[in-house]
Coordinates of C-alpha atoms in Angstrom, one line a residue:
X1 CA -75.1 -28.2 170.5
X2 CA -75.9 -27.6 166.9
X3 CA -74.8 -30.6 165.3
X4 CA -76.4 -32.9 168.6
X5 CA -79.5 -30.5 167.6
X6 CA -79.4 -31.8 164.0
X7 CA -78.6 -35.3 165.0
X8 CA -81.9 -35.8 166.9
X9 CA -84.0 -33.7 164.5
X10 CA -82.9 -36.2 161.6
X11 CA -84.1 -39.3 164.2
X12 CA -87.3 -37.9 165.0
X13 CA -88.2 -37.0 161.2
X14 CA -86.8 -40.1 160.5
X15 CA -89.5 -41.8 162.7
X16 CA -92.5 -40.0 161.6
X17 CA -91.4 -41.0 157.7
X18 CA -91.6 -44.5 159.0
X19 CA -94.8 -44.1 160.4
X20 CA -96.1 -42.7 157.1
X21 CA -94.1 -45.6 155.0
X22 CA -96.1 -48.2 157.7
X23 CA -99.6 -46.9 156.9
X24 CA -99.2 -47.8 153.5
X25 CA -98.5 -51.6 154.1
X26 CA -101.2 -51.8 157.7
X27 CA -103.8 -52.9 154.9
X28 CA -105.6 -55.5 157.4
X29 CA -106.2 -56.3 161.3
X30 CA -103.5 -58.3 160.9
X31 CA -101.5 -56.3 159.6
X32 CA -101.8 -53.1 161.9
X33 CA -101.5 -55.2 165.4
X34 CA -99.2 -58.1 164.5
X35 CA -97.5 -56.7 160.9
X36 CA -98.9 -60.0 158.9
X37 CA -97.4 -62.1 161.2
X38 CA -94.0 -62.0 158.7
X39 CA -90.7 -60.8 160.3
X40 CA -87.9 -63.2 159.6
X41 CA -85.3 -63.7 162.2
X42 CA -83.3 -60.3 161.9
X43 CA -86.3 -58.0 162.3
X44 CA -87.7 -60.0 165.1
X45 CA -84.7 -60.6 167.0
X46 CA -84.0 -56.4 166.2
X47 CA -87.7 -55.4 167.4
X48 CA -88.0 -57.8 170.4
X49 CA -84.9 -56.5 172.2
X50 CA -85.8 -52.5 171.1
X51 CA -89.2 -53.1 173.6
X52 CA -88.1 -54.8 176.5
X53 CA -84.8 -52.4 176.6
X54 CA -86.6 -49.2 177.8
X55 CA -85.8 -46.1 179.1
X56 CA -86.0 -48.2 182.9
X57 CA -83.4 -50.6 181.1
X58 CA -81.1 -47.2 179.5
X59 CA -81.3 -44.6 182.0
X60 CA -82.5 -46.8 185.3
X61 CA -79.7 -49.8 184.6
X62 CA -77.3 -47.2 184.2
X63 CA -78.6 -45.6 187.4
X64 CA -78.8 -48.1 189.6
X65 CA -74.9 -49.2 188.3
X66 CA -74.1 -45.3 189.9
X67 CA -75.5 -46.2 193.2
X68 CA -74.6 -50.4 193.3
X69 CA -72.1 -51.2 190.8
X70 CA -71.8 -53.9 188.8
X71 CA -74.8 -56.0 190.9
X72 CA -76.8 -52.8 189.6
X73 CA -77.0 -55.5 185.9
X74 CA -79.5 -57.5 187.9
X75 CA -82.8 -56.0 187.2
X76 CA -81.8 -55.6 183.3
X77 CA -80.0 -59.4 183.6
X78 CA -83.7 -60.4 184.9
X79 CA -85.4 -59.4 182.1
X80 CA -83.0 -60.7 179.4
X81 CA -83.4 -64.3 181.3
X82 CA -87.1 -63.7 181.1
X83 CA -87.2 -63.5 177.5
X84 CA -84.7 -66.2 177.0
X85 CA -87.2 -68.7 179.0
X86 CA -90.1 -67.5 177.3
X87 CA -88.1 -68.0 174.2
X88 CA -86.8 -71.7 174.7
X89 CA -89.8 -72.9 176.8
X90 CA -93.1 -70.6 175.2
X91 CA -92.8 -68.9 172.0
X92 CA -93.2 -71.8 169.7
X93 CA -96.4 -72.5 170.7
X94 CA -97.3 -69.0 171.3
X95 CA -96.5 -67.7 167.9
X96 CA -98.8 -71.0 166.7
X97 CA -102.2 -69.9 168.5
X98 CA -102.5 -67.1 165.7
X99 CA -104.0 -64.9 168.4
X100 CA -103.6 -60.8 169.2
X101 CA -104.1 -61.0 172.9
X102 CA -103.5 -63.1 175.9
X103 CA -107.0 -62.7 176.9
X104 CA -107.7 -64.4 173.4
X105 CA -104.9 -67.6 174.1
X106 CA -106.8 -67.7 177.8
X107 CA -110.1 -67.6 175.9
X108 CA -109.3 -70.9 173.7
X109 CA -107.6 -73.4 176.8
X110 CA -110.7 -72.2 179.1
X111 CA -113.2 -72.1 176.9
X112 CA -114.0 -68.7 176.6
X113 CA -115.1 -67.1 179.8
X114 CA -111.8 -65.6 181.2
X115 CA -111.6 -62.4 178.4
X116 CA -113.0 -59.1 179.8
X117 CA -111.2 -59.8 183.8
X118 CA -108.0 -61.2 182.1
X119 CA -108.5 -58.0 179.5
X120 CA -108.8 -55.4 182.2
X121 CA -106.0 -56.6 184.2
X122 CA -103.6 -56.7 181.3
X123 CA -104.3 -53.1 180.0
X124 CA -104.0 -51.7 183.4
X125 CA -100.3 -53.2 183.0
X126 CA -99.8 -52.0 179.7
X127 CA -101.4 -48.3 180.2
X128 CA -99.0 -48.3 183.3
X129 CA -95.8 -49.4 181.2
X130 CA -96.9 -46.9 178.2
X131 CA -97.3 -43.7 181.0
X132 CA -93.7 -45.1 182.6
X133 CA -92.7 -44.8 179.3
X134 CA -93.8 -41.4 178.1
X135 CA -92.5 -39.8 181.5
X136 CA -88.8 -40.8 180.8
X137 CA -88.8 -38.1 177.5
X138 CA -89.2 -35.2 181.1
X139 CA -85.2 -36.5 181.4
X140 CA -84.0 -36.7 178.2
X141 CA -85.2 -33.5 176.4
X142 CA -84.4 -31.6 179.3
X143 CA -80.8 -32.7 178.7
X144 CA -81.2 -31.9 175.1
X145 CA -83.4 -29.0 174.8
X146 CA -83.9 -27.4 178.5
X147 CA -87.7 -28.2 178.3
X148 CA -90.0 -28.5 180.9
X149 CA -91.4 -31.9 182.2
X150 CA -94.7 -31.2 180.7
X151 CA -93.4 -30.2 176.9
X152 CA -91.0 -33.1 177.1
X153 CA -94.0 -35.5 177.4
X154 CA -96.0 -33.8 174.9
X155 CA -93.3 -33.8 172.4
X156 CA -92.3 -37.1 172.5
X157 CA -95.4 -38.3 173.1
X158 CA -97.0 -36.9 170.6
X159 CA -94.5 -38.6 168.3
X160 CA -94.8 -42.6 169.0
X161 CA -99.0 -41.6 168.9
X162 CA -98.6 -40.2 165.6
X163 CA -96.4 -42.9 163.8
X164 CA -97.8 -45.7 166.1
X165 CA -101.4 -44.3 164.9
X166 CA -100.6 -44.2 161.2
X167 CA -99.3 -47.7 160.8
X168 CA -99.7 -49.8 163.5
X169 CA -97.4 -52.9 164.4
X170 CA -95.7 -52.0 160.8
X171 CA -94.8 -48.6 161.6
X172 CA -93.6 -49.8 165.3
X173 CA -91.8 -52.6 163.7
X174 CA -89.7 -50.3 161.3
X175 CA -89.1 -47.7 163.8
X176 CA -88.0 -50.2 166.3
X177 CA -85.1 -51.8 164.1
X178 CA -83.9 -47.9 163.8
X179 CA -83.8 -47.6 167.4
X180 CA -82.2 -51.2 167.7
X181 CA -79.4 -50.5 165.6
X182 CA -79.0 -46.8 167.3
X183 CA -79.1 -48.2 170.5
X184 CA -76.4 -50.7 169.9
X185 CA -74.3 -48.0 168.3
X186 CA -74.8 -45.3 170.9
X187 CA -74.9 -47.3 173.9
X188 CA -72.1 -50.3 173.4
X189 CA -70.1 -49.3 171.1
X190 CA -69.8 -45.2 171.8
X191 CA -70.8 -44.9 175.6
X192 CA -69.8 -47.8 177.0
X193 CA -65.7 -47.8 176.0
X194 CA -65.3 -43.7 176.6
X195 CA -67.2 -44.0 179.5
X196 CA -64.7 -46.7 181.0
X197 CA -61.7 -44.9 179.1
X198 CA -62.7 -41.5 180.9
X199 CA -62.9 -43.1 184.5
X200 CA -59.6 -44.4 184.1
X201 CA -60.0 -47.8 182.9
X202 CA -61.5 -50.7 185.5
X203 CA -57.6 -50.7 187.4
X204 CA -58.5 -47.0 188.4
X205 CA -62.3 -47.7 189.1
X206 CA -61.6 -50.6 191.5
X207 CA -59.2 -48.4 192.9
X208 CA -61.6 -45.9 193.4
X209 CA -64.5 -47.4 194.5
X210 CA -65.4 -49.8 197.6
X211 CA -65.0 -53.5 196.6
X212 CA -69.1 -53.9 197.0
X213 CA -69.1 -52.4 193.8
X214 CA -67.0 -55.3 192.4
X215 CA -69.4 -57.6 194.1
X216 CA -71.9 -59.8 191.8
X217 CA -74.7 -59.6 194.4
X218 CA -73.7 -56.9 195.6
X219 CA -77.3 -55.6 195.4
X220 CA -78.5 -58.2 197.4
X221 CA -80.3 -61.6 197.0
X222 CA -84.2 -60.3 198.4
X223 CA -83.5 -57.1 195.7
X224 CA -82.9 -60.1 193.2
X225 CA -85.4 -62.5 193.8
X226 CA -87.9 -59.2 193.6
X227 CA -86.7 -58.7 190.3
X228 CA -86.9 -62.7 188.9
X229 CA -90.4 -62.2 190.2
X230 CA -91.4 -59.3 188.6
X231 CA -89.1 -58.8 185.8
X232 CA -88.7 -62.3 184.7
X233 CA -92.0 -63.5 185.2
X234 CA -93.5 -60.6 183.6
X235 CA -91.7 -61.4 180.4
X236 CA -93.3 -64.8 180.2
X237 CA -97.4 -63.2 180.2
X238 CA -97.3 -59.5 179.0
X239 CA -99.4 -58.2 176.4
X240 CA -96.9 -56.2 174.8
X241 CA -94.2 -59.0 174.6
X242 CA -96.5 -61.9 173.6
X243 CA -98.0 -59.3 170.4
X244 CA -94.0 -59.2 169.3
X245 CA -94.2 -62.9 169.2
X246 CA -97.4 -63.1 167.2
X247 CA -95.0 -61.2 164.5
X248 CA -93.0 -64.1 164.2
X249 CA -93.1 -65.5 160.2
X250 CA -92.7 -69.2 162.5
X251 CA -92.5 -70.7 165.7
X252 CA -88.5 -71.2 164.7
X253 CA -88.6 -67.4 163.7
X254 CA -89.7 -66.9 167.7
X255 CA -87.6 -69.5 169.3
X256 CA -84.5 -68.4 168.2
X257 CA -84.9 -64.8 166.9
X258 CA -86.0 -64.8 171.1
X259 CA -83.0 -66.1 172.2
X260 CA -80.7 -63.8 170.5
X261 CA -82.8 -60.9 171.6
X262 CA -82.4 -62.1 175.1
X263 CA -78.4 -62.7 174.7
X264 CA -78.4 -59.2 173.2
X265 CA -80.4 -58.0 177.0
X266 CA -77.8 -59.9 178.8
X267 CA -74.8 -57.8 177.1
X268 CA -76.9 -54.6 177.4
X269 CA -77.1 -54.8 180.9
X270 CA -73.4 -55.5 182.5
X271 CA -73.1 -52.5 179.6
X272 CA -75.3 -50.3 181.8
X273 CA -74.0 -51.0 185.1
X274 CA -70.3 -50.8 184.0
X275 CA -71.1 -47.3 182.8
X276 CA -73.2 -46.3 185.9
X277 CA -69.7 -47.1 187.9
X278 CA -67.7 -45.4 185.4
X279 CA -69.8 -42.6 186.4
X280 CA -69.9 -43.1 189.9
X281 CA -66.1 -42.7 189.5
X282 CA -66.1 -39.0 187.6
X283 CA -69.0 -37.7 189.8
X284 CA -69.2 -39.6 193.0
X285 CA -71.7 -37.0 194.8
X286 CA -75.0 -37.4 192.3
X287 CA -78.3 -38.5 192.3
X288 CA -78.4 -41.6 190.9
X289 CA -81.3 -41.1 188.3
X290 CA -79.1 -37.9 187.2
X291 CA -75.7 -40.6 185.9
X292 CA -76.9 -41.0 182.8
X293 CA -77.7 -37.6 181.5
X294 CA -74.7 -36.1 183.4
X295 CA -71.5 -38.8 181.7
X296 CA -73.6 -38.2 178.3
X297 CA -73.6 -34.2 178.6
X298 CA -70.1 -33.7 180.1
X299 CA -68.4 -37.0 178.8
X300 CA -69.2 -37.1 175.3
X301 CA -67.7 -34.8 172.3
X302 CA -70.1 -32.8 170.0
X303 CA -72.1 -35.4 167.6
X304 CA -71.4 -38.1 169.9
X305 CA -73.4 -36.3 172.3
X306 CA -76.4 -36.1 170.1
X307 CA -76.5 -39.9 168.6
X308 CA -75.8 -41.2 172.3
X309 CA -78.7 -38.6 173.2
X310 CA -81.2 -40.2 170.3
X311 CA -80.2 -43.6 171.8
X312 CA -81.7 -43.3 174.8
X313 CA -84.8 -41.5 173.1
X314 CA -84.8 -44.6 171.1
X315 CA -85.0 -46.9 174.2
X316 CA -87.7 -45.0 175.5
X317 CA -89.7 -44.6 172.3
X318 CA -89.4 -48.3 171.5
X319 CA -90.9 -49.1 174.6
X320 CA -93.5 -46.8 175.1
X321 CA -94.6 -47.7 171.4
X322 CA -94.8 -51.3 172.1
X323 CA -96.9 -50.8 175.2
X324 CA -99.1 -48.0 173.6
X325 CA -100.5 -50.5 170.2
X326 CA -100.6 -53.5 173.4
X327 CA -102.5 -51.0 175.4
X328 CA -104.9 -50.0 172.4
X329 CA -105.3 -53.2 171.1
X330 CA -106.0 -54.6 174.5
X331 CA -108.7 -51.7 174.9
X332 CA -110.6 -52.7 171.5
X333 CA -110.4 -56.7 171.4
X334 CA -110.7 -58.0 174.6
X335 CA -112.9 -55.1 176.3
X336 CA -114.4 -52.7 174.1
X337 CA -115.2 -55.3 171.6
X338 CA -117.2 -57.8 174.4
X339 CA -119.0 -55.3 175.7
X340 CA -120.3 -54.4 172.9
X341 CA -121.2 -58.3 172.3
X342 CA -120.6 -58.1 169.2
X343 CA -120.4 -61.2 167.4
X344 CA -119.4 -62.8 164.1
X345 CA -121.9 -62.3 160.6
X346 CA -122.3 -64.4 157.4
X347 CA -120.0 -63.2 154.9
X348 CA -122.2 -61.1 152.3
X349 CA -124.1 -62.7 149.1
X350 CA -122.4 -66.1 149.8
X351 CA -125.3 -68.5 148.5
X352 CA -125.5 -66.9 144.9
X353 CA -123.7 -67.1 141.8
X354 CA -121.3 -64.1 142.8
X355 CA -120.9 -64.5 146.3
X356 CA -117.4 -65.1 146.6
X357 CA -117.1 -62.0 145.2
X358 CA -119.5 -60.0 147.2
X359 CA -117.7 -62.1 150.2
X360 CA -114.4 -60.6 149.3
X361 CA -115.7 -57.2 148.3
X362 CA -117.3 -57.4 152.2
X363 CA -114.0 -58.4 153.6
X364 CA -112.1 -56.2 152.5
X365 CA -114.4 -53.1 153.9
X366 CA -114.3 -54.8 157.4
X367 CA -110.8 -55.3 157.3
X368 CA -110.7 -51.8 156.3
X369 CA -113.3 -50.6 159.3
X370 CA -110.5 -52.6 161.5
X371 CA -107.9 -51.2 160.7
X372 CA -110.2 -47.7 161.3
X373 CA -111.2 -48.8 164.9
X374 CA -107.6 -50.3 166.2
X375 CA -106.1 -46.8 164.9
X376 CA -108.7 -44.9 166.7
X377 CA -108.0 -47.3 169.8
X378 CA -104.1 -46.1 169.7
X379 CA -105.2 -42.4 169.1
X380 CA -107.6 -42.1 171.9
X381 CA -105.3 -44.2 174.3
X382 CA -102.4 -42.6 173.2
X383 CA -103.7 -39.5 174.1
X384 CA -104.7 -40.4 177.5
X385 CA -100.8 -41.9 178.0
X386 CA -99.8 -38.4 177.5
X387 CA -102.2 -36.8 180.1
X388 CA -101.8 -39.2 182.8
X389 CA -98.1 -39.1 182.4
X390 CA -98.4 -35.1 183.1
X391 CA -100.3 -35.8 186.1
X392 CA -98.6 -38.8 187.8
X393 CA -95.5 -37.9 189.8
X394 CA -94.6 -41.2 191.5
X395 CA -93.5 -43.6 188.5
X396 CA -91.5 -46.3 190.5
X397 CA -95.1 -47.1 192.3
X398 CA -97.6 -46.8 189.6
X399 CA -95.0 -49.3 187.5
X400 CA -95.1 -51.6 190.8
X401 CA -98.4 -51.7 191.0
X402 CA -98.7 -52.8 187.6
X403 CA -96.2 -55.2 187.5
X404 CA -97.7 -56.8 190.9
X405 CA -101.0 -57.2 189.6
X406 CA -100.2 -59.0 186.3
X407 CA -98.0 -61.3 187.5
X408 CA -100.2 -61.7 190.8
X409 CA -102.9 -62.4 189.0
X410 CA -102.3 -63.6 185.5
X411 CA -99.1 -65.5 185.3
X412 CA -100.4 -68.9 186.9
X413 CA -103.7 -69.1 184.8
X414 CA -101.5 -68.3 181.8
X415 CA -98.3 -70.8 182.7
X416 CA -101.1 -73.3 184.0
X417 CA -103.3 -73.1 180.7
X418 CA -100.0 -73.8 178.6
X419 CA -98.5 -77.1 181.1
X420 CA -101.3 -78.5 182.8
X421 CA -104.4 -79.6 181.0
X422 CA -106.4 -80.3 184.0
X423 CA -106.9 -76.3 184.9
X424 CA -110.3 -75.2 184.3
X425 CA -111.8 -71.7 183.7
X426 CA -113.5 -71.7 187.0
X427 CA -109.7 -72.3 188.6
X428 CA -108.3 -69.6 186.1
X429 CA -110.9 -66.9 186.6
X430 CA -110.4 -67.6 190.7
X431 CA -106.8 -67.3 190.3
X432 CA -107.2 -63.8 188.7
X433 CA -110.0 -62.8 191.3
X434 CA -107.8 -64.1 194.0
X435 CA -104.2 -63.3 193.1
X436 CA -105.4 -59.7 192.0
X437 CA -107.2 -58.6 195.5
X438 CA -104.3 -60.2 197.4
X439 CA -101.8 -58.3 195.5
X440 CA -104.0 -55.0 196.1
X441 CA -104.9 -55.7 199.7
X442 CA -101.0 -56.7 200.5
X443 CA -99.8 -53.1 198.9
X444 CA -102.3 -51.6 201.0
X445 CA -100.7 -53.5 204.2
X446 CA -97.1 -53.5 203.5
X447 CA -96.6 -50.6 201.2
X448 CA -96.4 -50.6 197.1
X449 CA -93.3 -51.2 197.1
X450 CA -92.6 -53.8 199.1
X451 CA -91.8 -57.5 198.3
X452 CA -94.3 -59.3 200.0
X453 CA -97.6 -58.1 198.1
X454 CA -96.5 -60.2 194.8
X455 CA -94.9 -63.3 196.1
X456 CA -98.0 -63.7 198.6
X457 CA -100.0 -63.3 195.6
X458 CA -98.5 -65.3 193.8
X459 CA -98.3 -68.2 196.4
X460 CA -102.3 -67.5 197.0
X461 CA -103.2 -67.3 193.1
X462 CA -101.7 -70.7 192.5
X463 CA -103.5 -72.2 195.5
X464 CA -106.6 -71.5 194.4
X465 CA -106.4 -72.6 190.8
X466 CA -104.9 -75.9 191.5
X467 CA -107.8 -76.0 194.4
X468 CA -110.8 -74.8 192.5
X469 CA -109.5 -76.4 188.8
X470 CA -109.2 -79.4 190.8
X471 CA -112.5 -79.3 192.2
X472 CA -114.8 -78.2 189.6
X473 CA -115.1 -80.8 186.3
X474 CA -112.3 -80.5 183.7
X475 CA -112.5 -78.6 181.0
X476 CA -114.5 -80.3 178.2
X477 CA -112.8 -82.3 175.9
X478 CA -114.0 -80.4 172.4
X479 CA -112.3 -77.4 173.9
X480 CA -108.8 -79.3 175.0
X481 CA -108.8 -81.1 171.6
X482 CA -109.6 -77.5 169.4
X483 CA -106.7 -76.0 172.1
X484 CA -104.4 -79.0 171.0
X485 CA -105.0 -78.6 166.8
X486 CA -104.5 -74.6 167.9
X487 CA -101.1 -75.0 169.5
X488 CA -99.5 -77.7 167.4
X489 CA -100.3 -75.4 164.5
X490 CA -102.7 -77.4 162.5
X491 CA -106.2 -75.4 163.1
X492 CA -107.6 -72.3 161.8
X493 CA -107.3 -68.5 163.5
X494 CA -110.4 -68.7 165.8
X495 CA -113.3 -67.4 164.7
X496 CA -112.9 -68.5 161.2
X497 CA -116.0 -70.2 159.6
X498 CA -115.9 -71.8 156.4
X499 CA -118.0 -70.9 153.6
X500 CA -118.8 -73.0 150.5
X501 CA -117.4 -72.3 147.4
X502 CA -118.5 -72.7 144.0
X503 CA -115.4 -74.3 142.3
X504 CA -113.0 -75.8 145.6
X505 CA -115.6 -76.8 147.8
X506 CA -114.9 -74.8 151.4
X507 CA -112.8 -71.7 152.3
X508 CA -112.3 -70.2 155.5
X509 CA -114.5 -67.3 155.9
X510 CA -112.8 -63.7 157.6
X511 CA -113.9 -63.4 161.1
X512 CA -115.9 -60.0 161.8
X513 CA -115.6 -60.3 165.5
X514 CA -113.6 -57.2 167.4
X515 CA -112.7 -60.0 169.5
X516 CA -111.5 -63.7 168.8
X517 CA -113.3 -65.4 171.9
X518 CA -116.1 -67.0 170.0

């Protein structure tokens, strides 16, 4: 195991140097949380796929491939068509709001009074994903190293805090094409062909194995229709995915690098169920959470082992990354931040013969004191990650349960805000209030993980925002027409002022708010 030992050592220290290398270029806000808003079409398309393929998508497709067969692609196949419809349909205008949360995008079509409920729903999702996340490394070290669940989380934990802590969005950007381009290596081009080779070829696995395991829906359509719901819908509102597409350099830099990533899903997962049946062939009798690590230890020749093995750590790391800065950053802007009431200042010194200087000289600190407070936010929630992730035992529920409550209570205010103009912030915050309790009171009845809880939710969050938006008076029309500059691209980041200026007459002033909701 030397050389698999040396293999994964280089990875690691290769993604603390990027963390390092990131903190040098997170000079602003906007560079820490949404990396300047600059990545062409490679990088984005590269990072975008790294966080929605997980450890759930690596070591769970291949998993549930073991146990179902080739139907066992669904629940990665549902995610890939979630990004492609947020991609075609969303992530133009998304990437034009020049916002860092949801909460903030809800903030400007309502008219700024859906922030802290919309906030505190959306970082329970993403402090869920991020302890989902950190709880996979218990698998793969243990293959690697023999560790124990609790130094697994701590070590790899411990490693996305630190480079995600030193450089932000810049750091996790960089790190993120690694893992992309490891992933694709290890996984469909390594693990995928010996895996198939080593079962036989797919003559001698349908031979094998029952025809159900040939079978498209094999899984079944309920298990299916759970997983549009949750999977694909949750693509289209969460936190973590809509900061990637803030990254964008343009709204054709998110449309299409989006699509590609979402093609690239597509192929990942009838990669990871065509391996889990690979393995289902070479060890029929195993758990199926156990496939994965089992082909890769017993399957794979020295070296091989060790880049397939940093592979799936990528998957996991790129993930639990992406949620961790979403977490943080949902944490600090849309909570913290509003609590605080804190609220925009003049910009320093600017009605005398040097202000523009002095106004400079003061934006720069605040960027700077920022920068400070959204790297503290990823420290201390980092740091919590790793010790819920110790605790909690049950991950399949606590990922449920987040899962049900954002798309129970957030995707129709947020899909309603961007198609229908007539919704109103009374019918959003009612949707929240209501989709949310229903979700949580149907878990309670028919059990976390059943189906009901979020398509009932879902059914009763739409009711009552069409209901309420309907009968309460439409949202003014100052807010709809700011909303309309905002998404066709041709307004200011909000929050902005402007500023007189001795020589060009006005220039946007920095915004000092922790939050954009004005």
């Amino acid at each position: 195991m030397a050389v698999d030992y040396a293999v994964i050592a280089v990875y690691l220290a290769g993604m603390l140097a990027m963390g390092w290398w990131g903190m040098r270029r997170a000079k602003s806000k906007s560079d820490f949380l949404v990396a300047g808003r600059r990545l062409g079409p490679v990088m984005y398309s590269g990072t975008i796929a790294a966080i929605v393929l997980g450890g759930a998508s690596t070591i769970g497709g291949v998993g549930l491939g073991y146990q179902y067969g080739l139907s066992g692609a669904w629940m990665v196949l549902t995610i890939g068509l979630g990004l492609l419809a947020l991609s075609v349909f969303f992530s133009a205008r998304i990437a034009r709001l020049k916002v860092y949360t949801v909460s903030e995008m809800l903030d400007l079509r309502y008219g700024g009074r859906a922030g802290v409920i919309s906030g505190v729903v959306m970082w329970a999702y993403t402090l869920m994903l991020a302890v989902t996340s950190t709880i996979a490394y218990a698998t793969i070290f243990d293959v690697m190293f023999d560790l124990n669940r609790t130094l697994s989380i701590i070590l790899g934990g411990s490693i996305v805090v630190a480079y995600s802590t030193l450089g932000g969005m810049w750091s996790i950007t960089l790190t993120d094409m690694v893992q992309f381009v490891v992933k694709t290596v290890g996984i469909l081009l390594l693990l995928l062909p010996i895996a198939v080779i080593k079962a036989g070829g797919f003559s001698e696995m349908k031979a094998q194995l029952p025809t159900e395991y040939f079978d498209p829906l094999g899984i079944g359509g309920e298990t299916i229709f759970t997983y549009v719901l949750i999977y694909t819908f949750g693509m289209l509102i969460g936190q973590d995915i809509w900061q990637r597409v803030f990254t964008a350099r343009s709204d054709t830099t998110a449309r299409w690098g989006g699509m590609a990533a979402g093609t690239y899903c597509l192929v990942y997962a009838v990669a990871g169920a065509v391996i889990g049946t690979a393995a289902k062939v070479l060890y029929p009798k195993l758990a199926a959470d156990d496939a994965f690590a089992t082909i890769v230890k017993e399957e794979l020749p020295m070296g091989v082992r060790g880049l397939v093995l940093a592979a799936a750590l990528a998957a996991v790391m790129s993930t639990s990354s992406g949620a961790l800065i979403a977490c943080a950053t949902v944490a600090n802007n849309d909570i913290w931040s509003r609590l605080r009431g804190v609220v925009g200042r003049p910009a320093p010194g600017t009605d005398g013969p040097d202000g523009l200087a002095q106004a400079a000289q003061g934006d720069e600190a605040d960027e700077a004191d920022e920068v400070k407070g959204n790297r503290l936010f990823i420290l201390v929630m980092g740091v919590g990650v790793i010790a819920i992730a110790i605790a909690l035992n049950d991950v399949v529920e606590a990922l449920t349960v987040a899962y049900n409550l954002l798309v129970g209570g957030l995707l129709v205010p947020i899909i309603g805000g961007l198609l229908w103009k007539r919704g109103t912030a009374a019918g959003a915050l009612a949707a929240v209030a209501v989709g949310g309790t229903a979700v949580v009171g149907l878990m309670w009845h028919y059990g976390i993980l059943a189906n009901e809880p979020v398509m009932y939710g879902l059914l009763a969050s739409l009711a009552v925002y069409v209901t309420v938006s309907l009968a309460t008076p439409p949202t003014d029309a100052e807010t709809l027409a700011a909303w309309r500059e905002r998404v066709a691209g041709r307004a200011p980041e909000p929050g902005a002022a402007t500023v007189p200026g001795p020589a060009q007459g006005q220039r946007p002033a920095v915004s000092h708010t922790g939050s954009t909701s004005g």
